[in-house]
Tab-separated table of C-alpha atoms and ligand atoms in Angstrom:
chain	number	residue	atom	x	y	z
Y	1	MET	CA	1.918	-11.593	-15.225
Y	2	ARG	CA	1.313	-8.026	-16.442
Y	3	ARG	CA	0.572	-5.774	-13.475
Y	4	PHE	CA	-2.984	-6.148	-12.256
Y	5	TRP	CA	-4.725	-4.290	-9.454
Y	6	PHE	CA	-7.926	-5.727	-8.066
Y	7	GLY	CA	-10.043	-4.545	-5.185
Y	8	THR	CA	-13.403	-3.837	-3.682
Y	9	ASN	CA	-15.110	-1.032	-1.790
Y	10	PHE	CA	-17.512	-2.414	0.805
Y	11	LYS	CA	-19.351	0.939	0.980
Y	12	MET	CA	-21.579	0.857	4.107
Y	13	HIS	CA	-21.552	-2.913	4.450
Y	14	HIS	CA	-19.958	-5.368	6.887
Y	15	THR	CA	-19.287	-5.165	10.598
Y	16	PRO	CA	-15.718	-5.613	11.867
Y	17	GLY	CA	-16.401	-9.310	12.461
Y	18	GLU	CA	-17.823	-9.817	8.958
Y	19	SER	CA	-14.875	-7.941	7.474
Y	20	ARG	CA	-12.374	-10.070	9.350
Y	21	GLN	CA	-14.190	-13.176	8.148
Y	22	PHE	CA	-13.950	-11.882	4.566
Y	23	MET	CA	-10.196	-11.549	4.952
Y	24	HIS	CA	-9.823	-15.058	6.359
Y	25	GLU	CA	-11.885	-16.503	3.513
Y	26	LEU	CA	-9.905	-14.519	0.985
Y	27	GLY	CA	-6.697	-15.929	2.436
Y	28	ALA	CA	-8.080	-19.471	2.189
Y	29	ARG	CA	-9.566	-19.174	-1.307
Y	30	ALA	CA	-6.805	-17.193	-2.946
Y	31	ALA	CA	-3.686	-18.403	-1.161
Y	32	ASP	CA	-2.024	-19.039	-4.524
Y	33	LEU	CA	-2.755	-15.501	-5.725
Y	34	ILE	CA	-1.962	-13.365	-2.704
Y	35	ASP	CA	1.588	-12.063	-3.090
Y	36	ALA	CA	1.744	-13.499	-6.631
Y	37	GLY	CA	3.861	-11.630	-9.167
Y	38	ASP	CA	2.531	-8.238	-10.115
Y	39	LEU	CA	-0.935	-8.777	-8.637
Y	40	HIS	CA	-2.031	-6.117	-6.148
Y	41	LEU	CA	-5.132	-6.763	-4.065
Y	42	PHE	CA	-6.928	-4.152	-1.988
Y	43	VAL	CA	-10.013	-4.007	0.188
Y	44	ILE	CA	-11.741	-0.824	1.335
Y	45	PRO	CA	-14.085	-1.456	4.282
Y	46	PRO	CA	-15.965	1.018	6.506
Y	47	PHE	CA	-13.710	2.834	9.015
Y	48	THR	CA	-14.816	0.565	11.854
Y	49	SER	CA	-13.426	-2.505	10.059
Y	50	ILE	CA	-10.003	-1.132	9.154
Y	51	MET	CA	-8.197	-2.333	12.276
Y	52	ASP	CA	-9.640	-5.827	12.110
Y	53	MET	CA	-8.960	-6.182	8.415
Y	54	ALA	CA	-5.447	-4.756	8.624
Y	55	ASP	CA	-4.717	-7.167	11.437
Y	56	ALA	CA	-6.095	-10.111	9.460
Y	57	ALA	CA	-4.115	-9.017	6.382
Y	58	SER	CA	-0.850	-8.423	8.203
Y	59	GLY	CA	2.072	-10.252	6.674
Y	60	SER	CA	0.386	-10.334	3.253
Y	61	SER	CA	0.549	-7.753	0.495
Y	62	VAL	CA	-3.218	-7.110	0.567
Y	63	LEU	CA	-3.762	-3.380	1.055
Y	64	VAL	CA	-6.502	-2.268	3.417
Y	65	GLY	CA	-7.887	1.168	2.664
Y	66	ALA	CA	-10.332	3.803	3.882
Y	67	GLN	CA	-13.294	5.179	1.938
Y	68	ASN	CA	-12.669	8.858	2.676
Y	69	MET	CA	-10.741	11.253	4.916
Y	70	HIS	CA	-10.583	14.940	5.818
Y	71	TRP	CA	-7.823	17.193	4.507
Y	72	ALA	CA	-7.031	18.482	7.982
Y	73	ASP	CA	-4.938	16.364	10.349
Y	74	ASP	CA	-7.352	17.009	13.187
Y	75	GLY	CA	-9.748	19.696	14.357
Y	76	ALA	CA	-13.388	20.561	14.993
Y	77	TYR	CA	-14.806	18.376	12.216
Y	78	THR	CA	-17.466	16.243	13.828
Y	79	GLY	CA	-17.992	12.938	12.080
Y	80	GLU	CA	-14.826	13.177	10.014
Y	81	ILE	CA	-11.560	11.247	10.176
Y	82	GLY	CA	-7.942	12.266	9.598
Y	83	ALA	CA	-5.075	10.612	7.749
Y	84	ARG	CA	-2.998	10.023	10.878
Y	85	MET	CA	-5.889	8.123	12.437
Y	86	LEU	CA	-6.246	5.967	9.351
Y	87	VAL	CA	-2.551	5.154	9.258
Y	88	ALA	CA	-2.577	4.305	12.963
Y	89	ALA	CA	-5.556	1.999	12.383
Y	90	GLY	CA	-3.571	0.103	9.733
Y	91	ALA	CA	-4.833	1.671	6.480
Y	92	ARG	CA	-2.239	1.908	3.728
Y	93	LEU	CA	-4.578	3.253	1.105
Y	94	VAL	CA	-7.326	5.857	0.976
Y	95	MET	CA	-9.977	6.155	-1.694
Y	96	LEU	CA	-10.850	9.727	-2.629
Y	97	GLY	CA	-13.582	11.059	-4.883
Y	98	HIS	CA	-15.876	8.066	-5.127
Y	99	ALA	CA	-18.967	9.064	-7.138
Y	100	GLU	CA	-21.215	8.591	-4.101
Y	101	ARG	CA	-19.095	11.065	-2.097
Y	102	ARG	CA	-19.123	13.563	-4.936
Y	103	GLN	CA	-22.878	13.255	-5.464
Y	104	GLN	CA	-24.234	12.780	-1.957
Y	105	TRP	CA	-21.739	14.928	-0.024
Y	106	GLY	CA	-20.891	17.443	-2.707
Y	107	GLU	CA	-17.156	16.753	-2.706
Y	108	THR	CA	-15.398	18.932	-5.248
Y	109	ASP	CA	-12.201	18.391	-7.187
Y	110	ARG	CA	-10.576	21.126	-5.116
Y	111	ASP	CA	-11.548	19.339	-1.890
Y	112	LEU	CA	-10.001	16.201	-3.309
Y	113	ASN	CA	-6.806	18.013	-4.181
Y	114	ARG	CA	-6.444	19.122	-0.561
Y	115	LYS	CA	-7.160	15.605	0.645
Y	116	LEU	CA	-4.605	14.152	-1.773
Y	117	HIS	CA	-1.871	16.432	-0.476
Y	118	THR	CA	-2.596	15.390	3.101
Y	119	ALA	CA	-2.933	11.686	2.367
Y	120	LEU	CA	0.362	11.518	0.490
Y	121	HIS	CA	2.094	13.537	3.179
Y	122	HIS	CA	1.092	10.816	5.638
Y	123	GLY	CA	2.344	8.031	3.403
Y	124	LEU	CA	-1.015	6.711	2.234
Y	125	ARG	CA	-1.415	5.480	-1.317
Y	126	VAL	CA	-4.385	7.242	-2.932
Y	127	LEU	CA	-7.037	5.632	-5.077
Y	128	LEU	CA	-8.560	8.586	-6.925
Y	129	CYS	CA	-11.953	7.899	-8.523
Y	130	VAL	CA	-13.121	9.844	-11.549
Y	131	GLY	CA	-16.015	9.488	-13.967
Y	132	GLU	CA	-18.653	11.403	-15.867
Y	133	THR	CA	-22.408	11.452	-15.158
Y	134	ALA	CA	-25.034	10.205	-17.611
Y	135	ASP	CA	-25.851	13.821	-18.527
Y	136	GLU	CA	-22.247	14.673	-19.195
Y	137	LYS	CA	-21.904	11.591	-21.366
Y	138	GLN	CA	-25.072	12.488	-23.223
Y	139	TYR	CA	-23.737	15.963	-24.003
Y	140	GLY	CA	-20.490	14.465	-25.231
Y	141	VAL	CA	-18.251	15.996	-22.562
Y	142	GLY	CA	-17.233	12.820	-20.717
Y	143	ARG	CA	-13.585	13.100	-21.699
Y	144	GLU	CA	-13.444	16.801	-20.761
Y	145	VAL	CA	-15.082	16.115	-17.394
Y	146	VAL	CA	-12.658	13.351	-16.536
Y	147	ALA	CA	-9.646	15.398	-17.711
Y	148	ARG	CA	-10.787	18.270	-15.499
Y	149	GLN	CA	-11.316	15.986	-12.507
Y	150	LEU	CA	-7.820	14.566	-12.926
Y	151	LYS	CA	-6.107	17.898	-13.468
Y	152	ILE	CA	-7.676	19.630	-10.479
Y	153	ALA	CA	-7.434	16.723	-8.032
Y	154	LEU	CA	-3.815	16.075	-9.035
Y	155	HIS	CA	-2.775	19.722	-9.129
Y	156	ALA	CA	0.767	20.099	-7.725
Y	157	ILE	CA	0.811	16.451	-6.710
Y	158	ASP	CA	4.232	15.117	-7.614
Y	159	GLN	CA	4.072	11.498	-6.465
Y	160	PRO	CA	2.561	9.533	-9.344
Y	161	ASP	CA	4.107	6.370	-7.908
Y	162	ALA	CA	1.791	6.665	-4.865
Y	163	LEU	CA	-1.374	6.926	-6.962
Y	164	LEU	CA	-3.935	4.569	-8.368
Y	165	ILE	CA	-6.716	5.939	-10.582
Y	166	ALA	CA	-10.166	4.380	-10.944
Y	167	TYR	CA	-12.288	5.263	-13.952
Y	168	GLU	CA	-15.891	4.690	-12.902
Y	169	PRO	CA	-18.597	6.248	-15.063
Y	170	VAL	CA	-21.255	7.426	-12.609
Y	171	TRP	CA	-24.064	5.930	-14.694
Y	172	SER	CA	-22.502	2.481	-14.453
Y	173	ILE	CA	-22.237	2.311	-10.648
Y	174	GLY	CA	-24.495	0.445	-8.239
Y	175	GLU	CA	-27.957	-1.148	-8.381
Y	176	GLY	CA	-29.374	1.231	-10.980
Y	177	GLY	CA	-26.183	1.292	-13.047
Y	178	THR	CA	-25.741	0.092	-16.611
Y	179	ALA	CA	-22.573	-1.799	-17.470
Y	180	ALA	CA	-20.459	0.268	-19.856
Y	181	ASP	CA	-19.576	-0.759	-23.377
Y	182	PRO	CA	-15.950	-1.955	-23.226
Y	183	ALA	CA	-15.135	-0.064	-26.451
Y	184	TYR	CA	-16.305	3.182	-24.817
Y	185	VAL	CA	-14.229	2.423	-21.724
Y	186	ALA	CA	-11.204	1.796	-23.942
Y	187	THR	CA	-11.433	5.245	-25.549
Y	188	MET	CA	-11.895	6.965	-22.190
Y	189	LEU	CA	-8.844	5.170	-20.841
Y	190	ILE	CA	-6.750	6.295	-23.793
Y	191	ASP	CA	-7.765	9.896	-23.094
Y	192	MET	CA	-7.018	9.526	-19.400
Y	193	ARG	CA	-3.617	8.081	-20.160
Y	194	GLY	CA	-2.985	11.170	-22.302
Y	195	VAL	CA	-3.891	13.494	-19.425
Y	196	LEU	CA	-1.620	11.606	-17.048
Y	197	ARG	CA	1.198	11.838	-19.587
Y	198	GLU	CA	0.634	15.588	-19.740
Y	199	LEU	CA	0.899	15.762	-15.958
Y	200	TYR	CA	3.728	13.313	-15.294
Y	201	GLY	CA	5.547	12.660	-18.560
Y	202	ASP	CA	7.328	9.307	-18.710
Y	203	ARG	CA	6.574	8.649	-15.040
Y	204	SER	CA	2.895	8.285	-15.925
Y	205	ALA	CA	3.513	4.937	-17.612
Y	206	ASP	CA	3.723	3.186	-14.245
Y	207	LEU	CA	0.564	4.806	-12.881
Y	208	PRO	CA	-2.175	2.154	-12.872
Y	209	ILE	CA	-5.719	2.881	-14.052
Y	210	VAL	CA	-8.403	0.452	-12.918
Y	211	TYR	CA	-11.944	0.193	-14.230
Y	212	GLY	CA	-15.068	0.044	-12.073
Y	213	GLY	CA	-18.866	0.156	-12.352
Y	214	SER	CA	-21.146	-2.912	-12.411
Y	215	VAL	CA	-18.210	-5.252	-12.944
Y	216	ASN	CA	-19.315	-8.836	-12.325
Y	217	LEU	CA	-18.470	-12.442	-13.081
Y	218	ASN	CA	-19.998	-12.255	-16.558
Y	219	ASN	CA	-18.436	-9.052	-17.842
Y	220	CYS	CA	-15.133	-8.818	-15.948
Y	221	GLY	CA	-13.226	-10.616	-18.693
Y	222	LEU	CA	-14.255	-8.036	-21.278
Y	223	TYR	CA	-12.894	-5.172	-19.188
Y	224	ALA	CA	-9.815	-7.038	-17.944
Y	225	ARG	CA	-8.810	-7.706	-21.535
Y	226	LEU	CA	-8.801	-4.054	-22.577
Y	227	PRO	CA	-5.226	-2.980	-23.302
Y	228	GLY	CA	-5.501	0.236	-21.249
Y	229	VAL	CA	-6.839	-1.472	-18.114
Y	230	ASP	CA	-4.435	-2.175	-15.250
Y	231	GLY	CA	-7.035	-3.674	-12.973
Y	232	LEU	CA	-10.633	-3.778	-11.795
Y	233	PHE	CA	-12.490	-2.102	-8.957
Y	234	VAL	CA	-15.582	-4.039	-7.987
Y	235	GLY	CA	-18.503	-3.259	-5.680
Y	236	ARG	CA	-21.465	-5.592	-5.193
Y	237	ALA	CA	-20.001	-8.590	-6.984
Y	238	ALA	CA	-17.013	-8.722	-4.621
Y	239	TRP	CA	-18.513	-8.010	-1.204
Y	240	GLN	CA	-18.295	-11.699	-0.325
Y	241	ALA	CA	-14.934	-13.433	-0.528
Y	242	ASP	CA	-16.165	-16.112	-2.945
Y	243	GLY	CA	-17.442	-13.397	-5.296
Y	244	PHE	CA	-14.195	-11.449	-4.964
Y	245	VAL	CA	-12.059	-14.471	-5.794
Y	246	GLY	CA	-14.412	-15.650	-8.562
Y	247	VAL	CA	-14.278	-12.324	-10.392
Y	248	LEU	CA	-10.533	-12.057	-9.814
Y	249	ARG	CA	-9.767	-15.497	-11.249
Y	250	THR	CA	-12.058	-14.965	-14.240
Y	251	ALA	CA	-10.432	-11.608	-14.961
Y	252	LEU	CA	-6.945	-13.051	-14.699
Y	253	ARG	CA	-7.845	-15.904	-17.028
Y	254	ALA	CA	-9.233	-13.418	-19.557
Y	255	ARG	CA	-6.055	-11.400	-19.321
Y	256	GLU	CA	-3.861	-14.384	-20.008
Y	257	GLU	CA	-5.756	-14.751	-23.283
Y	258	ILE	CA	-4.517	-11.435	-24.621
A	1	PGA	P1	-20.635	-1.683	-8.313
A	1	PGA	O1	-19.884	-0.538	-7.509
A	1	PGA	O2	-19.581	-2.652	-8.803
A	1	PGA	O3	-21.561	-2.304	-7.309
A	1	PGA	O4	-21.344	-1.036	-9.464
A	1	PGA	C1	-18.741	0.048	-8.038
A	1	PGA	C2	-18.310	1.203	-7.203
A	1	PGA	O5	-19.142	1.886	-6.602
A	1	PGA	O6	-17.107	1.482	-7.121
């Protein structure tokens, strides 16, 4: 199997009990896939579910991640959470720069760069999300926007082996999102690969790029088949374990057809 990363971000959904149940169901429905070859599964629940999910996932290769963190280790930052706390709770991954964080909380690329340094220092793998808005796409600067996001967030970061990049066009995410044309995604991924090569040279070849934004059972095969895609990052369609496993199996089947 060619390497394939597959995961979901629960956003603000699922209690600890529901999250634990998800993990048990995932274990039951995908026993043949978990720990298979070069398949890497990850789940990113709300903070309150991390301990339960990490406990339920222990002994398997499924990575449990957090949806955000502060760049400081600790301090007077009410409502925030630090990397050490995440690691102690069992997180092995942290997602940084999701479009909803950038848009609703005004996270900047420079903020993300600080967070990346801290996360990597504490041994967390980082899932960095990038993507252009509808306006930026309309004005034809999508590739420039994504290149800028990558270059600033990854500035002076020298651990490409601890990174995972998600390309998620903002206009394709969530209820109001429009699924992207796979051909458009393919060209964006080629550009992103070029930027990563600029930053990391030959080491960039092993850095996975996953695609996300309105991925579902019907379209996942189209994205999974793209040559530049190393995996899929799914929201709504994977919040229940049967959806997660359904999309995963369909994507893997599509990939075998390449
Ligand atoms: P969606 O979410 O699959 O529900 O569009 C994707 C995301 O927000 O990462």
